[in-house]
Short mmCIF file of C-alpha atoms in Angstrom, two decimals:
data_model
loop_
_atom_site.label_atom_id
_atom_site.label_comp_id
_atom_site.label_asym_id
_atom_site.label_seq_id
_atom_site.Cartn_x
_atom_site.Cartn_y
_atom_site.Cartn_z
CA MET A 1 -40.60 -19.58 -62.70
CA THR A 2 -44.26 -19.22 -61.77
CA VAL A 3 -43.77 -21.23 -58.58
CA GLY A 4 -40.82 -19.02 -57.61
CA LEU A 5 -42.85 -15.88 -58.12
CA ARG A 6 -45.67 -17.28 -56.02
CA ARG A 7 -43.26 -18.11 -53.18
CA PHE A 8 -41.73 -14.65 -53.38
CA GLY A 9 -45.19 -13.07 -53.31
CA SER A 10 -46.20 -15.11 -50.28
CA PHE A 11 -42.95 -14.10 -48.52
CA VAL A 12 -43.61 -10.43 -49.26
CA CYS A 13 -47.13 -10.78 -47.87
CA CYS A 14 -45.80 -12.44 -44.71
CA ALA A 15 -43.02 -9.90 -44.15
CA PRO A 16 -45.21 -7.28 -42.36
CA ALA A 17 -46.64 -9.99 -40.09
CA LEU A 18 -43.12 -11.24 -39.36
CA ARG A 19 -41.92 -7.73 -38.50
CA MET A 20 -44.92 -7.24 -36.24
CA CYS A 21 -44.16 -10.52 -34.48
CA VAL A 22 -40.52 -9.52 -33.99
CA CYS A 23 -41.59 -6.15 -32.56
CA GLU A 24 -43.97 -7.82 -30.12
CA VAL A 25 -41.29 -10.26 -28.97
CA SER A 26 -38.77 -7.43 -28.52
CA LYS A 27 -41.27 -5.46 -26.44
CA ILE A 28 -41.70 -8.47 -24.17
CA LEU A 29 -37.99 -9.27 -23.92
CA SER A 30 -36.66 -5.71 -23.53
CA PRO A 31 -37.72 -5.28 -19.86
CA LEU A 32 -36.47 -8.78 -19.09
CA LEU A 33 -33.08 -8.03 -20.62
CA LEU A 34 -32.94 -4.69 -18.81
CA TYR A 35 -33.67 -6.29 -15.44
CA SER A 36 -31.16 -9.06 -16.14
CA ALA A 37 -28.46 -6.49 -16.94
CA ALA A 38 -29.28 -4.55 -13.76
CA LEU A 39 -29.12 -7.74 -11.69
CA LEU A 40 -25.78 -8.65 -13.25
CA PHE A 41 -24.52 -5.13 -12.46
CA VAL A 42 -25.56 -5.47 -8.81
CA VAL A 43 -24.04 -8.94 -8.48
CA LEU A 44 -20.75 -7.74 -10.00
CA TYR A 45 -20.61 -4.79 -7.61
CA SER A 46 -21.49 -6.95 -4.60
CA LEU A 47 -18.76 -9.46 -5.45
CA ALA A 48 -16.23 -6.65 -5.88
CA ASP A 49 -17.34 -5.17 -2.55
CA GLN A 50 -16.99 -8.50 -0.75
CA LEU A 51 -13.55 -9.18 -2.25
CA HIS A 52 -12.42 -5.63 -1.47
CA SER A 53 -13.44 -6.02 2.18
CA PHE A 54 -11.58 -9.33 2.37
CA VAL A 55 -8.39 -7.91 0.81
CA CYS A 56 -8.48 -4.86 3.10
CA GLY A 57 -8.98 -7.11 6.12
CA VAL A 58 -5.90 -9.11 5.18
CA PHE A 59 -3.61 -6.52 3.63
CA ILE A 60 -3.76 -3.62 6.08
CA PRO A 61 -3.34 -5.56 9.38
CA GLN A 62 -0.90 -8.17 8.05
CA TYR A 63 1.50 -5.71 6.45
CA HIS A 64 0.89 -2.95 9.03
CA TYR A 65 0.03 -0.52 6.24
CA PRO A 66 -2.64 1.81 7.66
CA TYR A 67 -1.82 4.67 5.26
CA ILE A 68 -5.34 5.41 4.11
CA VAL A 69 -4.88 8.72 2.29
CA PRO A 70 -2.11 7.45 -0.06
CA LEU A 71 -4.22 4.36 -0.78
CA ALA A 72 -7.22 6.54 -1.66
CA LEU A 73 -5.01 8.64 -3.94
CA MET A 74 -3.66 5.56 -5.70
CA GLN A 75 -7.20 4.30 -6.30
CA VAL A 76 -8.19 7.54 -8.00
CA LEU A 77 -4.98 7.59 -10.04
CA VAL A 78 -5.90 4.14 -11.36
CA HIS A 79 -9.02 5.74 -12.86
CA VAL A 80 -7.12 8.63 -14.39
CA LEU A 81 -4.48 6.37 -15.94
CA ALA A 82 -7.11 3.94 -17.24
CA LEU A 83 -9.10 6.75 -18.88
CA LEU A 84 -5.98 8.22 -20.47
CA GLY A 85 -4.95 4.77 -21.70
CA VAL A 86 -8.34 4.07 -23.26
CA HIS A 87 -8.26 7.53 -24.84
CA ALA A 88 -4.75 6.92 -26.20
CA VAL A 89 -5.80 3.75 -28.03
CA GLY A 90 -8.80 5.56 -29.52
CA LEU A 91 -11.65 3.70 -27.81
CA ILE A 92 -13.07 6.89 -26.31
CA HIS A 93 -12.51 10.60 -26.86
CA LEU A 94 -11.69 12.86 -23.92
CA GLU A 95 -11.76 16.62 -24.00
CA PRO A 96 -8.92 18.45 -22.22
CA PHE A 97 -9.36 19.11 -18.53
CA SER A 98 -11.90 21.92 -18.11
CA LEU A 99 -11.44 24.28 -15.17
CA PRO A 100 -15.04 25.66 -15.28
CA LEU A 101 -16.40 22.11 -15.26
CA ALA A 102 -14.03 21.21 -12.42
CA GLU A 103 -15.42 24.14 -10.43
CA ARG A 104 -18.96 22.79 -10.86
CA LEU A 105 -17.73 19.35 -9.79
CA LEU A 106 -15.73 20.67 -6.85
CA LEU A 107 -18.32 19.88 -4.17
CA PRO A 108 -18.88 16.23 -5.21
CA ALA A 109 -15.11 15.87 -5.66
CA VAL A 110 -14.41 17.13 -2.13
CA CYS A 111 -17.19 15.04 -0.59
CA GLY A 112 -16.27 11.95 -2.61
CA SER A 113 -12.56 12.21 -1.79
CA THR A 114 -13.22 12.59 1.92
CA GLN A 115 -15.73 9.75 1.90
CA SER A 116 -13.28 7.43 0.11
CA VAL A 117 -10.73 8.07 2.87
CA LEU A 118 -13.35 7.38 5.55
CA ALA A 119 -14.47 4.20 3.77
CA LEU A 120 -10.91 2.83 3.70
CA TRP A 121 -10.51 3.81 7.35
CA ALA A 122 -13.67 1.88 8.20
CA GLU A 123 -12.40 -1.22 6.37
CA SER A 124 -9.23 -1.22 8.44
CA GLU A 125 -10.20 0.26 11.82
CA ALA A 126 -13.99 0.02 12.34
CA HIS A 127 -15.05 -3.46 13.43
CA SER A 128 -18.20 -2.85 15.47
CA GLY A 129 -20.58 -2.97 12.48
CA LEU A 130 -21.84 0.61 12.91
CA TYR A 131 -20.30 1.86 9.66
CA PRO A 132 -21.99 -0.68 7.33
CA LEU A 133 -25.18 -0.30 9.36
CA THR A 134 -25.42 3.45 8.76
CA ALA A 135 -24.37 2.99 5.11
CA ARG A 136 -27.71 1.26 4.46
CA LEU A 137 -29.43 4.62 4.87
CA LEU A 138 -27.66 5.92 1.75
CA PRO A 139 -30.63 5.45 -0.66
CA LEU A 140 -33.04 7.20 1.71
CA LEU A 141 -30.66 10.08 2.34
CA SER A 142 -30.04 10.43 -1.41
CA LEU A 143 -33.81 10.75 -1.84
CA ALA A 144 -33.91 13.35 0.91
CA TRP A 145 -31.21 15.46 -0.79
CA GLY A 146 -33.06 15.33 -4.11
CA HIS A 147 -35.74 17.86 -3.22
CA PRO A 148 -33.55 20.72 -1.84
CA LEU A 149 -31.11 20.28 -4.75
CA GLY A 150 -33.89 20.53 -7.33
CA LEU A 151 -33.81 16.93 -8.53
CA GLY A 152 -37.44 16.32 -7.66
CA THR A 153 -38.97 13.41 -5.79
CA PRO A 154 -39.71 9.89 -7.04
CA ARG A 155 -42.98 9.47 -8.93
CA TYR A 156 -44.17 6.38 -7.12
CA PHE A 157 -44.78 6.88 -3.42
CA HIS A 158 -45.25 3.16 -2.77
CA LEU A 159 -41.71 2.46 -4.00
CA THR A 160 -40.36 4.94 -1.45
CA CYS A 161 -42.38 3.24 1.27
CA LEU A 162 -41.06 -0.15 0.14
CA LEU A 163 -37.49 1.16 0.26
CA MET A 164 -38.05 2.51 3.78
CA ALA A 165 -39.51 -0.80 4.92
CA VAL A 166 -36.63 -2.83 3.47
CA THR A 167 -34.03 -0.46 4.94
CA PHE A 168 -35.38 -0.39 8.48
CA THR A 169 -36.12 -4.12 8.48
CA SER A 170 -32.55 -4.87 7.42
CA MET A 171 -31.16 -2.52 10.06
CA SER A 172 -33.43 -3.97 12.75
CA VAL A 173 -32.22 -7.49 12.00
CA SER A 174 -28.57 -6.39 12.30
CA VAL A 175 -29.18 -4.46 15.52
CA ARG A 176 -31.00 -7.44 17.01
CA GLU A 177 -27.98 -9.63 16.27
CA GLY A 178 -25.89 -7.12 18.24
CA LEU A 179 -23.02 -4.73 17.63
CA HIS A 180 -19.51 -4.92 19.02
CA THR A 181 -18.00 -2.17 21.14
CA VAL A 182 -18.39 1.12 19.27
CA GLU A 183 -15.56 3.64 19.52
CA ILE A 184 -16.06 7.40 19.54
CA GLN A 185 -14.30 7.81 16.19
CA GLU A 186 -16.68 5.39 14.55
CA CYS A 187 -19.67 7.21 16.01
CA VAL A 188 -18.43 10.40 14.34
CA TYR A 189 -17.04 9.05 11.07
CA SER A 190 -19.96 6.73 10.20
CA PRO A 191 -22.69 9.41 9.94
CA LEU A 192 -20.17 11.85 8.44
CA SER A 193 -19.32 9.36 5.69
CA LEU A 194 -23.02 8.74 5.03
CA LEU A 195 -23.71 12.47 4.78
CA LEU A 196 -20.76 13.13 2.46
CA HIS A 197 -21.51 10.13 0.25
CA SER A 198 -25.17 11.00 -0.24
CA LEU A 199 -24.39 14.66 -0.92
CA SER A 200 -21.65 13.69 -3.38
CA LEU A 201 -23.94 11.36 -5.36
CA THR A 202 -26.85 13.79 -5.42
CA TRP A 203 -24.79 16.83 -6.43
CA LEU A 204 -22.99 14.79 -9.09
CA SER A 205 -26.36 13.77 -10.52
CA LYS A 206 -27.40 17.42 -10.55
CA VAL A 207 -24.28 18.43 -12.51
CA ALA A 208 -24.78 15.53 -14.93
CA ARG A 209 -28.33 16.68 -15.65
CA ALA A 210 -27.19 20.25 -16.19
CA GLU A 211 -24.43 19.13 -18.58
CA GLN A 212 -26.61 16.65 -20.48
CA GLY A 213 -26.22 17.24 -24.20
CA HIS A 214 -23.15 19.45 -23.71
CA THR A 215 -20.59 17.19 -22.04
CA SER A 216 -20.12 13.45 -22.45
CA THR A 217 -20.23 11.03 -19.52
CA PHE A 218 -16.54 10.19 -19.91
CA ASP A 219 -15.55 13.87 -19.90
CA LEU A 220 -17.52 14.40 -16.69
CA TYR A 221 -15.97 11.34 -15.12
CA TYR A 222 -12.46 12.31 -16.26
CA THR A 223 -12.81 15.83 -14.85
CA LEU A 224 -14.19 14.44 -11.58
CA THR A 225 -11.34 11.95 -11.13
CA VAL A 226 -8.63 14.48 -11.99
CA THR A 227 -10.13 16.93 -9.48
CA GLN A 228 -10.28 14.22 -6.81
CA SER A 229 -6.68 13.21 -7.49
CA LEU A 230 -5.52 16.81 -7.04
CA LEU A 231 -7.45 17.14 -3.77
CA LEU A 232 -6.11 13.84 -2.43
CA ALA A 233 -2.57 14.74 -3.51
CA LEU A 234 -2.87 17.98 -1.54
CA LEU A 235 -4.18 16.02 1.44
CA CYS A 236 -1.23 13.64 1.15
CA LEU A 237 1.19 16.58 1.30
CA LEU A 238 -0.50 17.86 4.45
CA HIS A 239 -0.95 14.47 6.12
CA PRO A 240 1.92 13.34 8.37
CA HIS A 241 1.57 9.64 7.40
CA SER A 242 2.19 10.15 3.68
CA LEU A 243 5.99 9.92 3.69
CA PRO A 244 6.12 6.79 5.93
CA ALA A 245 3.75 5.14 3.44
CA ILE A 246 6.63 4.91 0.97
CA ALA A 247 9.25 3.81 3.48
CA GLN A 248 7.09 1.24 5.29
CA GLY A 249 5.88 -0.61 2.21
CA SER A 250 7.25 -4.11 1.54
CA TRP A 251 7.94 -3.26 -2.09
CA HIS A 252 10.26 -6.24 -2.52
CA SER A 253 7.47 -8.71 -1.67
CA LEU A 254 5.38 -10.00 -4.57
CA LEU A 255 2.59 -10.92 -2.14
CA PHE A 256 2.48 -7.35 -0.83
CA LEU A 257 2.33 -5.99 -4.37
CA GLY A 258 -0.38 -8.50 -5.30
CA TYR A 259 -2.59 -7.54 -2.37
CA LEU A 260 -2.01 -3.85 -3.05
CA LEU A 261 -2.89 -4.25 -6.73
CA ALA A 262 -6.03 -6.23 -5.88
CA LEU A 263 -7.11 -3.59 -3.34
CA LEU A 264 -6.60 -0.77 -5.83
CA LEU A 265 -8.31 -2.50 -8.75
CA LEU A 266 -11.31 -3.68 -6.75
CA GLY A 267 -11.75 -0.25 -5.17
CA ALA A 268 -11.40 1.40 -8.57
CA LEU A 269 -14.01 -0.95 -10.05
CA GLN A 270 -16.48 -0.09 -7.29
CA ARG A 271 -15.99 3.64 -7.77
CA LEU A 272 -16.35 3.27 -11.53
CA LEU A 273 -19.65 1.39 -11.29
CA VAL A 274 -21.13 3.83 -8.77
CA ASP A 275 -20.02 7.02 -10.53
CA ILE A 276 -21.09 5.84 -13.99
CA THR A 277 -24.48 4.86 -12.55
CA VAL A 278 -24.87 8.36 -11.12
CA LEU A 279 -23.87 10.04 -14.37
CA ARG A 280 -25.99 7.82 -16.61
CA ILE A 281 -29.04 7.07 -14.42
CA SER A 282 -29.53 8.76 -11.04
CA ALA A 283 -28.16 9.18 -7.54
CA LEU A 284 -30.81 6.83 -6.15
CA ALA A 285 -29.78 4.04 -8.54
CA ALA A 286 -26.13 4.47 -7.52
CA ALA A 287 -27.05 4.49 -3.82
CA LEU A 288 -29.06 1.29 -4.26
CA LEU A 289 -26.16 -0.30 -6.10
CA HIS A 290 -23.79 0.62 -3.29
CA SER A 291 -26.15 -0.53 -0.51
CA ALA A 292 -27.66 -3.61 -2.18
CA ARG A 293 -25.41 -6.16 -0.48
CA GLY A 294 -25.74 -4.57 2.96
CA LEU A 295 -29.54 -4.46 2.65
CA ALA A 296 -29.98 -7.94 1.22
CA VAL A 297 -27.67 -10.08 3.39
CA PRO A 298 -29.56 -9.58 6.74
CA LEU A 299 -32.89 -10.24 5.02
CA TYR A 300 -31.48 -13.38 3.40
CA ASN A 301 -30.17 -14.60 6.77
CA LEU A 302 -33.57 -13.90 8.27
CA LEU A 303 -35.16 -16.29 5.78
#
């Protein structure tokens, strides 16, 4: 009995030291785990981006299915249906669609919808390399939009300088390797897509900050996707290629349906990762996530 009490007393005396040791270890491991999760996030997005480009490069030319606006609409509808499904099984709670919130999200919804159409167009029609080249400026342009939109500027000036150096080095390597023949459409659509994408991310971050504590991330994302689906549906009604998209599809072919499903799911995954990053972290983090593969590959080839 006495021996047991002594052991218990020694354990009680060691408990504060043990807790202190655990706290010290957690302080050391927390940044490491955070960086590992961020790296995993970037790798997942880069793989989805690479697979999406491959599927687009095979699906659209092989099946002669250049109906970009209906494809963009279907990608957004995948988000809406997925959110409603997760809500139906009780994993998340979604508030009903809010018109005032949709009005505040109208600008990023318009810019994001238009940019998604331009991005799909670039995957199928732009082969000179100008579109992915200009897309590498997305983090810098997102930083530039931050000040006029009241989001402030980054605290560390040297990080901004590092980002500028990495961006222009990566672009210089690609330009030195050469670009293919650039068409007039690509010269117009590439900077337009960059402008719309950066404005969409920055304005979405501004709305997320304003709604912090009042509206959940999933409610913001649900309202954004519903608004984008309505805008793209309206664009489909006005676009002359929307009706042929139904008639020209090889709906009897399992291979056609498989490619289409892969294109929609991969595109939806990319949009989900970028938009959630904007809503939870910042526009700069989302821009870096989107541009990471384009910035890193030329530098890796240079080594």
